[in-house]
Coordinates of C-alpha atoms in Angstrom, one line a residue:
M117 CA 1.5 12.4 30.5
T118 CA 4.7 10.7 31.6
L119 CA 3.9 6.7 32.5
S120 CA 6.0 5.8 35.6
S121 CA 8.4 3.1 34.7
H122 CA 6.8 0.8 37.3
V123 CA 3.5 0.0 35.4
V124 CA 2.4 -3.5 35.3
D125 CA 0.6 -5.7 33.3
T126 CA -3.5 -6.4 34.8
N127 CA -3.0 -10.1 33.4
D128 CA 0.9 -11.3 34.7
G129 CA 2.3 -8.5 36.7
A130 CA 5.2 -8.4 34.2
P131 CA 6.3 -5.0 34.0
L132 CA 5.5 -3.2 30.7
D133 CA 7.3 -1.2 28.1
S134 CA 6.3 2.2 27.6
G135 CA 3.9 1.4 23.6
H136 CA 2.2 -1.8 25.7
A137 CA 1.6 0.3 28.8
R138 CA 0.5 3.4 26.5
L139 CA -1.5 1.1 25.2
H140 CA -3.2 0.5 28.4
E141 CA -3.4 3.4 29.2
L142 CA -6.1 3.8 26.1
G143 CA -7.8 0.9 28.2
Y144 CA -6.9 -2.0 25.9
K145 CA -5.8 -5.6 27.3
Q146 CA -3.0 -6.6 25.7
E147 CA -4.1 -9.5 23.2
L148 CA -1.3 -9.9 20.0
K149 CA 2.5 -11.2 21.6
R150 CA 4.5 -7.9 21.6
D151 CA 8.1 -9.7 19.6
L152 CA 8.3 -7.4 16.8
S153 CA 11.6 -4.5 17.0
V154 CA 11.8 -1.8 15.5
I155 CA 13.6 -3.1 12.3
S156 CA 10.0 -5.4 12.0
N157 CA 8.0 -2.9 12.5
F158 CA 9.9 -1.4 9.0
A159 CA 10.3 -4.3 7.2
F160 CA 6.2 -4.5 7.3
S161 CA 5.1 -1.2 6.0
F162 CA 9.1 -1.4 4.0
S163 CA 7.6 -4.6 2.1
I164 CA 4.0 -3.5 1.8
I165 CA 5.3 -0.5 -0.1
S166 CA 7.7 -2.4 -2.3
V167 CA 9.2 0.1 -4.5
V168 CA 9.6 -2.9 -7.1
T169 CA 6.0 -4.5 -7.2
G170 CA 5.0 -0.5 -7.3
V171 CA 6.9 0.6 -10.3
T172 CA 7.1 -2.7 -12.0
T173 CA 3.3 -2.7 -12.2
L174 CA 2.5 0.7 -13.0
Y175 CA 6.3 0.9 -15.3
N176 CA 4.0 0.9 -18.1
T177 CA 1.6 4.1 -17.0
G178 CA 5.2 5.8 -16.3
L179 CA 5.9 5.2 -20.5
N180 CA 3.1 6.5 -21.8
Y181 CA 2.5 9.5 -20.0
G182 CA 5.5 11.4 -19.8
G183 CA 8.3 8.7 -20.1
P184 CA 11.7 9.1 -18.2
V185 CA 10.7 12.8 -16.9
S186 CA 8.1 11.9 -15.5
M187 CA 8.9 9.3 -14.0
V188 CA 12.2 10.0 -12.8
Y189 CA 11.4 13.8 -11.4
G190 CA 7.9 13.4 -10.5
W191 CA 9.4 10.4 -8.1
F192 CA 10.3 12.9 -6.3
I193 CA 7.2 15.3 -6.4
A194 CA 5.3 12.7 -5.1
S195 CA 7.9 11.4 -2.2
A196 CA 8.3 14.9 -0.7
F197 CA 4.9 15.3 -0.5
T198 CA 4.3 11.1 0.8
M199 CA 7.2 12.1 3.5
I200 CA 4.9 15.0 4.8
V201 CA 1.6 12.3 4.9
A202 CA 4.1 10.3 7.0
L203 CA 5.7 12.4 9.2
S204 CA 1.8 13.5 10.8
M205 CA 0.5 10.6 10.3
A206 CA 3.5 8.7 12.9
E207 CA 3.3 12.4 15.7
I208 CA -0.3 10.4 15.8
C209 CA 0.7 7.1 15.8
S210 CA 3.5 7.6 18.6
S211 CA 0.4 9.2 21.0
Y212 CA -1.8 6.8 19.3
P213 CA -0.2 3.0 19.0
T214 CA -3.1 0.7 19.1
S215 CA -3.7 -1.6 15.1
G216 CA -6.6 0.5 14.7
G217 CA -4.4 2.7 13.4
L218 CA -6.3 5.3 11.6
Y219 CA -9.5 4.8 12.5
Y220 CA -8.7 5.7 16.3
W221 CA -6.6 8.7 15.4
S222 CA -10.1 9.6 13.9
A223 CA -12.0 9.1 17.2
K224 CA -9.7 10.5 19.7
L225 CA -8.6 13.7 17.5
A226 CA -12.4 14.6 16.2
G227 CA -13.8 14.8 20.2
P228 CA -17.1 12.5 21.7
G229 CA -20.0 14.6 19.1
W230 CA -18.0 13.4 16.3
A231 CA -15.6 10.2 17.4
P232 CA -18.2 7.3 15.9
F233 CA -18.4 9.0 12.6
A234 CA -15.2 10.2 12.4
S235 CA -13.5 6.8 13.3
W236 CA -16.2 4.3 11.1
I237 CA -15.6 6.9 7.8
T238 CA -12.5 6.2 8.4
G239 CA -12.1 2.7 9.4
W240 CA -13.8 2.0 6.3
F241 CA -11.7 3.5 4.2
N242 CA -9.1 2.4 5.2
I243 CA -9.9 -1.0 5.4
V244 CA -11.9 -1.6 2.0
G245 CA -9.0 0.3 1.1
Q246 CA -6.0 -2.2 2.5
W247 CA -8.4 -4.7 0.5
A248 CA -8.1 -3.1 -2.6
V249 CA -4.1 -3.6 -1.8
T250 CA -3.6 -6.4 -1.7
T251 CA -5.5 -7.2 -4.6
S252 CA -4.3 -5.7 -6.7
V253 CA -0.8 -6.5 -5.3
D254 CA -1.5 -10.4 -5.7
F255 CA -3.3 -9.8 -9.3
S256 CA -0.2 -7.5 -10.4
L257 CA 1.8 -10.9 -9.6
A258 CA -0.7 -14.0 -11.2
Q259 CA -0.1 -11.6 -13.9
L260 CA 3.3 -11.6 -14.4
I261 CA 3.4 -15.3 -13.2
Q262 CA 1.9 -15.3 -16.7
V263 CA 4.5 -13.0 -19.0
I264 CA 7.3 -15.5 -16.9
I265 CA 5.2 -18.6 -18.9
L266 CA 4.4 -17.0 -22.0
L267 CA 8.6 -15.5 -22.2
S268 CA 10.5 -18.8 -20.6
T269 CA 7.8 -21.3 -23.7
G270 CA 8.8 -18.9 -26.8
G271 CA 6.9 -15.6 -26.3
K272 CA 4.0 -14.6 -27.8
N273 CA 5.5 -14.3 -31.5
G274 CA 7.9 -17.1 -30.8
G275 CA 4.0 -19.5 -29.7
G276 CA 4.1 -18.8 -26.7
Y277 CA 1.7 -19.7 -23.9
E278 CA -0.7 -17.1 -23.4
A279 CA -3.1 -18.0 -19.7
S280 CA -6.3 -17.3 -20.0
K281 CA -8.0 -14.6 -17.5
Y282 CA -9.8 -18.0 -16.0
V283 CA -6.2 -18.7 -15.4
V284 CA -4.6 -15.6 -14.5
I285 CA -7.9 -15.8 -11.9
A286 CA -6.7 -19.2 -10.3
F287 CA -3.1 -17.8 -9.7
H288 CA -4.9 -14.7 -8.3
G289 CA -6.7 -17.5 -5.6
G290 CA -3.9 -19.7 -5.3
L291 CA -1.5 -17.1 -4.3
L292 CA -3.8 -15.3 -1.8
L293 CA -4.5 -18.8 -0.1
L294 CA -0.3 -19.0 0.6
H295 CA -0.7 -15.8 1.8
G296 CA -3.6 -17.1 4.2
I297 CA -1.8 -20.1 5.1
I298 CA 2.1 -18.1 6.1
N299 CA 0.0 -14.9 7.9
S300 CA -1.9 -18.3 9.9
L301 CA 2.0 -18.7 12.0
P302 CA 3.4 -17.4 15.1
I303 CA 4.2 -14.1 14.5
S304 CA 7.8 -14.7 15.7
L305 CA 7.9 -16.2 12.0
L306 CA 6.3 -13.6 10.4
S307 CA 8.7 -11.4 11.8
F308 CA 11.7 -13.3 10.4
L309 CA 9.6 -13.7 6.9
G310 CA 9.0 -9.7 6.8
Q311 CA 12.9 -9.2 7.9
L312 CA 13.6 -11.2 4.8
A313 CA 11.3 -9.6 2.5
A314 CA 12.4 -6.4 3.1
I315 CA 16.4 -7.5 2.6
W316 CA 15.5 -8.9 -0.5
N317 CA 13.6 -6.2 -1.3
V318 CA 16.6 -4.1 -1.0
L319 CA 19.4 -6.2 -2.4
G320 CA 17.0 -7.8 -5.4
V321 CA 17.0 -3.9 -6.4
F322 CA 20.8 -3.5 -6.3
V323 CA 20.9 -6.0 -8.9
L324 CA 18.3 -5.5 -11.3
M325 CA 19.4 -1.5 -11.0
I326 CA 23.1 -3.2 -11.8
V327 CA 22.2 -6.2 -14.1
I328 CA 19.8 -4.2 -16.7
P329 CA 21.6 -1.5 -18.0
S330 CA 25.0 -3.2 -18.0
V331 CA 24.2 -6.3 -20.6
A332 CA 22.4 -4.3 -22.7
T333 CA 23.5 -3.8 -25.7
E334 CA 22.0 -1.0 -26.2
R335 CA 21.6 2.3 -23.6
A336 CA 19.3 5.0 -23.1
S337 CA 22.3 8.4 -22.5
A338 CA 22.0 10.1 -19.9
K339 CA 20.3 12.9 -21.6
F340 CA 17.4 10.8 -23.0
V341 CA 16.4 9.4 -19.2
F342 CA 17.1 13.0 -17.6
T343 CA 15.1 15.1 -20.7
H344 CA 13.1 12.7 -23.0
F345 CA 8.7 13.5 -21.9
N346 CA 6.5 11.3 -24.3
A347 CA 4.1 13.0 -25.2
D348 CA 3.3 10.4 -28.2
N349 CA 0.1 8.5 -26.6
A350 CA -2.7 6.9 -28.1
D351 CA -5.1 8.5 -26.0
G352 CA -5.3 11.7 -27.8
I353 CA -3.4 13.6 -25.0
S354 CA -0.7 16.3 -25.8
S355 CA -0.6 18.4 -22.8
K356 CA 2.5 18.4 -21.4
P357 CA 1.3 19.7 -17.7
Y358 CA -1.7 16.7 -18.0
I359 CA 0.3 13.9 -20.0
F360 CA 3.4 14.7 -16.5
I361 CA 0.2 14.7 -13.9
L362 CA -0.6 11.3 -15.1
G363 CA 2.2 9.9 -15.5
L364 CA 2.4 10.9 -10.9
L365 CA 0.6 8.0 -10.7
M366 CA 3.3 5.0 -11.0
S367 CA 5.0 7.0 -8.2
Q368 CA 1.3 7.8 -6.0
Y369 CA 0.3 4.1 -6.8
T370 CA 3.8 2.6 -5.2
L371 CA 4.0 4.9 -2.2
T372 CA 1.1 3.2 -0.3
G373 CA 0.5 0.9 2.6
Y374 CA 3.0 2.4 4.9
D375 CA 0.2 2.4 7.9
A376 CA 1.0 -1.7 7.9
S377 CA 3.8 0.4 10.7
A378 CA 1.3 1.7 13.0
H379 CA -1.4 -1.5 12.7
M380 CA 1.3 -3.2 13.7
T381 CA 1.8 -1.2 16.6
E382 CA 0.5 -3.5 19.0
E383 CA 2.7 -6.3 18.0
T384 CA 5.7 -4.4 18.7
K385 CA 8.3 -3.6 21.4
D386 CA 8.5 0.5 22.5
A387 CA 5.3 1.1 20.1
D388 CA 5.2 4.9 20.8
K389 CA 8.8 4.9 19.2
N390 CA 9.5 2.7 17.4
G391 CA 5.7 2.7 15.2
P392 CA 6.3 5.8 14.2
K393 CA 10.8 4.8 13.5
G394 CA 8.9 2.0 10.9
I395 CA 6.1 4.2 9.1
I396 CA 9.6 6.8 8.8
S397 CA 12.5 5.0 7.6
A398 CA 9.5 2.5 5.9
V399 CA 9.1 6.0 3.6
G400 CA 12.2 7.1 3.1
I401 CA 14.2 3.9 2.2
S402 CA 11.9 3.4 -0.2
I403 CA 11.8 6.8 -1.9
I404 CA 15.8 5.9 -2.3
V405 CA 15.7 2.8 -3.6
G406 CA 13.1 3.5 -5.6
W407 CA 14.5 6.3 -7.8
G408 CA 17.4 4.0 -8.0
Y409 CA 15.6 1.5 -9.4
I410 CA 13.9 3.3 -12.0
L411 CA 16.6 5.4 -13.1
G412 CA 18.7 1.9 -13.4
I413 CA 15.3 0.0 -15.8
T414 CA 15.3 3.2 -17.7
F415 CA 18.6 3.3 -19.2
A416 CA 17.8 -0.2 -20.3
V417 CA 14.5 2.4 -22.6
T418 CA 15.6 2.7 -26.7
D419 CA 12.0 2.4 -28.2
I420 CA 9.0 3.3 -26.3
P421 CA 6.5 2.7 -28.4
Y422 CA 7.9 -1.1 -29.1
L423 CA 8.0 -1.6 -25.4
L424 CA 4.1 -0.6 -24.8
S425 CA 3.0 -2.2 -28.1
E426 CA 0.6 -6.0 -27.6
N427 CA 3.5 -7.2 -30.5
N428 CA 6.1 -7.8 -28.4
D429 CA 7.7 -10.9 -26.8
A430 CA 5.8 -10.0 -23.6
G431 CA 2.8 -8.9 -25.1
G432 CA 3.7 -5.5 -23.6
Y433 CA 4.6 -5.7 -20.5
A434 CA 7.3 -3.3 -20.6
I435 CA 9.3 -3.7 -18.0
A436 CA 9.5 -7.8 -19.0
E437 CA 9.8 -6.6 -22.3
I438 CA 12.9 -4.7 -21.6
F439 CA 14.6 -7.8 -18.8
Y440 CA 14.0 -10.4 -22.7
L441 CA 15.2 -8.3 -24.8
A442 CA 18.5 -7.4 -22.4
F443 CA 20.1 -10.4 -22.4
K444 CA 18.6 -11.6 -25.4
R445 CA 20.1 -9.0 -27.8
R446 CA 23.5 -10.0 -25.8
Y447 CA 23.8 -14.0 -25.2
G448 CA 21.6 -14.8 -27.9
D449 CA 18.7 -16.3 -25.7
G450 CA 16.0 -13.9 -22.7
T451 CA 16.9 -16.5 -20.0
G452 CA 18.5 -13.8 -17.9
G453 CA 15.6 -11.6 -18.1
I454 CA 13.9 -14.6 -17.4
I455 CA 15.3 -15.4 -14.3
C456 CA 15.6 -11.5 -13.4
L457 CA 11.3 -11.3 -14.0
V458 CA 11.0 -14.7 -11.1
I459 CA 13.3 -12.0 -8.2
V460 CA 10.4 -9.9 -9.1
A461 CA 8.6 -12.5 -8.7
I462 CA 8.9 -13.2 -5.4
T463 CA 9.6 -9.5 -4.1
I464 CA 5.8 -9.4 -4.9
F465 CA 5.1 -12.3 -3.1
F466 CA 6.5 -11.0 -0.4
C467 CA 5.0 -7.4 -0.9
G468 CA 1.1 -9.5 -0.3
M469 CA 2.2 -11.3 2.5
S470 CA 2.9 -7.9 4.3
S471 CA -0.1 -7.0 3.1
V472 CA -2.3 -9.2 4.4
T473 CA -1.0 -9.6 7.7
S474 CA -1.9 -5.6 7.7
N475 CA -5.8 -5.8 5.8
S476 CA -5.9 -8.6 9.1
R477 CA -5.0 -6.8 11.7
M478 CA -7.1 -3.9 11.0
A479 CA -9.6 -6.0 11.1
Y480 CA -9.2 -7.4 14.3
A481 CA -8.7 -4.6 15.2
F482 CA -11.6 -2.9 13.6
S483 CA -13.6 -5.3 14.6
R484 CA -12.6 -5.5 18.4
D485 CA -14.5 -1.8 18.3
G486 CA -17.6 -4.0 16.9
A487 CA -17.8 -1.9 13.3
M488 CA -17.8 -5.1 11.0
P489 CA -20.6 -7.1 10.5
L490 CA -19.9 -10.8 12.9
S491 CA -17.4 -8.6 14.7
S492 CA -17.2 -10.9 17.5
L493 CA -15.5 -13.5 15.2
W494 CA -12.7 -11.7 13.3
H495 CA -10.8 -10.3 16.5
K496 CA -10.9 -13.7 17.7
V497 CA -7.4 -14.6 18.4
N498 CA -5.9 -18.9 17.9
K499 CA -3.3 -19.6 20.6
Q500 CA -0.2 -18.3 18.2
E501 CA -2.3 -15.0 19.6
V502 CA -3.3 -14.7 15.6
P503 CA -6.1 -13.4 14.8
I504 CA -6.8 -16.6 12.2
Y505 CA -10.4 -15.2 11.3
A506 CA -8.7 -12.2 10.3
V507 CA -7.0 -13.5 8.3
W508 CA -9.2 -15.0 6.1
L509 CA -11.4 -12.2 5.8
S510 CA -9.2 -10.2 4.1
V511 CA -8.6 -13.3 1.7
F512 CA -11.5 -14.5 0.5
I513 CA -12.3 -10.5 0.0
S514 CA -9.8 -9.9 -2.0
F515 CA -10.3 -12.8 -4.3
C516 CA -13.6 -12.0 -4.6
M517 CA -12.4 -8.2 -5.5
A518 CA -10.6 -9.5 -8.5
L519 CA -13.1 -12.0 -10.1
T520 CA -14.3 -8.3 -11.2
S521 CA -12.0 -8.5 -13.6
L522 CA -13.4 -11.5 -15.6
G523 CA -16.3 -9.5 -16.0
S524 CA -14.2 -6.3 -16.8
I525 CA -10.8 -5.8 -16.8
V526 CA -12.0 -1.8 -16.6
A527 CA -14.4 -2.7 -13.8
F528 CA -11.8 -4.3 -11.9
E529 CA -9.2 -1.6 -12.5
A530 CA -12.0 1.6 -11.1
M531 CA -12.1 -1.4 -7.6
V532 CA -8.6 -1.0 -7.6
S533 CA -7.9 2.7 -8.0
I534 CA -9.4 2.3 -4.2
A535 CA -6.4 1.3 -3.4
T536 CA -4.4 4.3 -3.8
I537 CA -7.7 7.4 -3.3
G538 CA -9.8 5.2 -0.7
L539 CA -6.0 4.7 1.7
Y540 CA -5.0 8.0 1.8
I541 CA -8.2 9.6 2.6
A542 CA -8.3 7.7 5.3
Y543 CA -4.7 8.7 6.3
A544 CA -6.1 12.4 5.9
I545 CA -9.1 12.9 8.0
P546 CA -7.5 11.7 11.0
I547 CA -4.0 14.3 10.2
F548 CA -7.0 16.9 9.3
F549 CA -9.0 16.9 13.2
R550 CA -5.4 16.9 14.0
V551 CA -4.6 20.4 12.2
T552 CA -8.2 21.3 13.2
L553 CA -10.4 20.4 16.0
A554 CA -8.0 18.8 18.1
R555 CA -5.3 20.9 17.5
K556 CA -4.7 23.1 21.5
R557 CA -5.5 19.5 22.9
F558 CA -3.4 16.5 20.8
V559 CA -1.1 15.2 23.6
P560 CA 1.7 14.5 21.1
G561 CA 4.0 11.0 22.3
P562 CA 7.5 10.6 22.5
F563 CA 7.8 11.3 18.4
N564 CA 6.5 14.9 17.7
L565 CA 7.0 17.8 15.5
G566 CA 7.1 20.3 17.6
R567 CA 5.2 23.5 16.3
Y568 CA 5.6 22.4 12.8
G569 CA 3.2 19.9 13.5
V570 CA 0.4 21.8 12.0
I571 CA 1.7 22.9 8.9
V572 CA 2.5 19.9 7.7
G573 CA -0.9 19.0 8.5
W574 CA -2.0 21.4 6.6
V575 CA 0.2 20.6 3.8
A576 CA -0.4 16.4 4.0
V577 CA -4.0 16.8 3.7
L578 CA -4.0 19.4 0.8
W579 CA -1.5 17.0 -1.1
V580 CA -4.2 14.3 0.0
V581 CA -7.0 16.5 -1.5
T582 CA -4.8 17.6 -5.0
I583 CA -4.0 14.0 -5.6
A584 CA -7.9 12.8 -5.4
I585 CA -8.8 15.6 -8.0
L586 CA -5.9 14.4 -9.9
F587 CA -5.7 10.6 -10.3
S588 CA -10.0 11.4 -11.2
L589 CA -9.2 13.5 -14.3
P590 CA -10.1 11.8 -17.0
V591 CA -6.9 9.2 -18.8
S592 CA -8.6 9.4 -23.0
Y593 CA -9.6 10.8 -25.6
P594 CA -12.4 11.1 -26.6
I595 CA -14.0 9.8 -23.5
T596 CA -15.9 6.5 -24.2
I597 CA -17.3 3.6 -21.8
Q598 CA -14.8 2.2 -22.4
T599 CA -12.0 5.0 -21.4
L600 CA -14.0 6.9 -18.9
N601 CA -11.4 7.1 -15.6
Y602 CA -14.3 4.9 -13.1
T603 CA -11.8 6.2 -10.1
P604 CA -14.2 8.9 -9.3
V605 CA -17.3 6.8 -9.6
A606 CA -15.7 3.8 -7.3
V607 CA -14.6 6.5 -4.9
G608 CA -18.1 7.8 -5.2
C609 CA -19.6 4.7 -4.7
L610 CA -17.9 3.5 -2.1
L611 CA -18.1 7.0 0.0
I612 CA -22.4 6.6 -0.6
L613 CA -22.1 2.5 0.9
I614 CA -20.6 3.5 3.5
V615 CA -22.8 7.4 4.9
S616 CA -25.7 5.0 3.6
Y617 CA -24.7 2.0 5.5
W618 CA -24.1 4.5 8.9
I619 CA -27.1 6.2 8.3
I620 CA -29.4 3.7 8.7
T621 CA -27.5 1.0 11.1
G622 CA -24.3 1.8 11.8
R623 CA -25.4 5.8 13.8
H624 CA -27.7 3.7 15.8
W625 CA -24.9 1.1 17.5
F626 CA -21.1 1.7 17.0
K627 CA -20.1 4.1 19.1
G628 CA -16.4 4.9 18.5
P629 CA -13.3 2.4 19.7
I630 CA -14.0 0.6 22.7
T631 CA -11.7 0.3 25.2
N632 CA -12.4 -4.3 26.7
I633 CA -10.1 -3.0 30.1
K634 CA -12.0 -0.1 32.8
N635 CA -8.9 2.7 32.1

């Protein structure tokens, strides 16, 4: 259906842009201020993907499982399939530019019979996955702050201060508090911070990828960076293909969160065009920037076992040790490396900020359709047109999820694994309906893949199924309570809870997305 240029807002008679008009046609009143440009929309997704955050957090995993080869080439494998998933999501986003994003898409694409259940399961996987992302991002920052303090006070071998798990969780709570306060600001200020975050991400990567290998007195050869495969690990795994697969986790974990562009569409101008652009550009630029960051850091790697050892100055935090050693060996002091870690910490801080923004918009939309307990509260907006209660709900739940780290780091890692698998399941469900039930009736928006849409969609779905299986495989042998990969347990429990909630109560009252104006 073509929207005429004279469609007007039912409240004040003002002309609507294409995204606003499309939202009105879908049955929703505009409640959030539509101030974001395509650059701002891109900035939120790019900041959540945050290659510096993902690569830094899981660089140890990449080094341990395959080393340079798994990181350098695994990045391109994960990137290629991630872009395919992103293209399918962008096509659907162009047709349905609402803050609900994935769960709204599932409802529309599944058809009347399956809409409520499809919307329900997609929405819950999406929102829990987002909370897990915020938890993991801010917890990784809290751990990095602890490492920065350790190195600043002399390092592990120099009597440096090692924070307890209670101090780390306190750091985590403080970071979430700051992110809640920032996300309570008007969207215009949040938009500025989002663009600043994107600029910081790009500049930070270029500074680090140039400075670290330049300062390092001992550099890896190109042969090492592009051909060395690290098969030596303490996890009892010797199969190189298996090791390579496990090494993919770093890349795939990093390339998540770009659904933020969809959740910000109701605050984006011409969202049916700019939402898809935000998704694709965020993934595309992240792929390029991320590969550069991996290469730059890996050229400073010369001794993998030492970098992974808990007895080094950074306590086994590989990238921190790389930065610290590069400056210490050249200048006799590691202060420059600590400053580089601060650059990384600020990048992760911005990532957490944008993650809470995306969380809150998803919670706002999901509760607007009555899917959450106390829905009437979470979808309220304040005078600045910010879903303030949804912001603080996201902060609170993310903090509660991190509390599991006090009891068992294994349990915490299992919960955080939902951040990757849970989100991608939510990504795949609407795409699956797009290529099956809605194959003939899907009405594309301004951005579409034409005749290739179904092929691209099937590849995207199959990739998600593949990584869900691969990342559920054991990561250590022999398998014990301490070494078991709890990812399938965590995701399975989440699925059981979601379906049980639906059977017991949800199916009686949740009817899928509810319009708030008369079409």
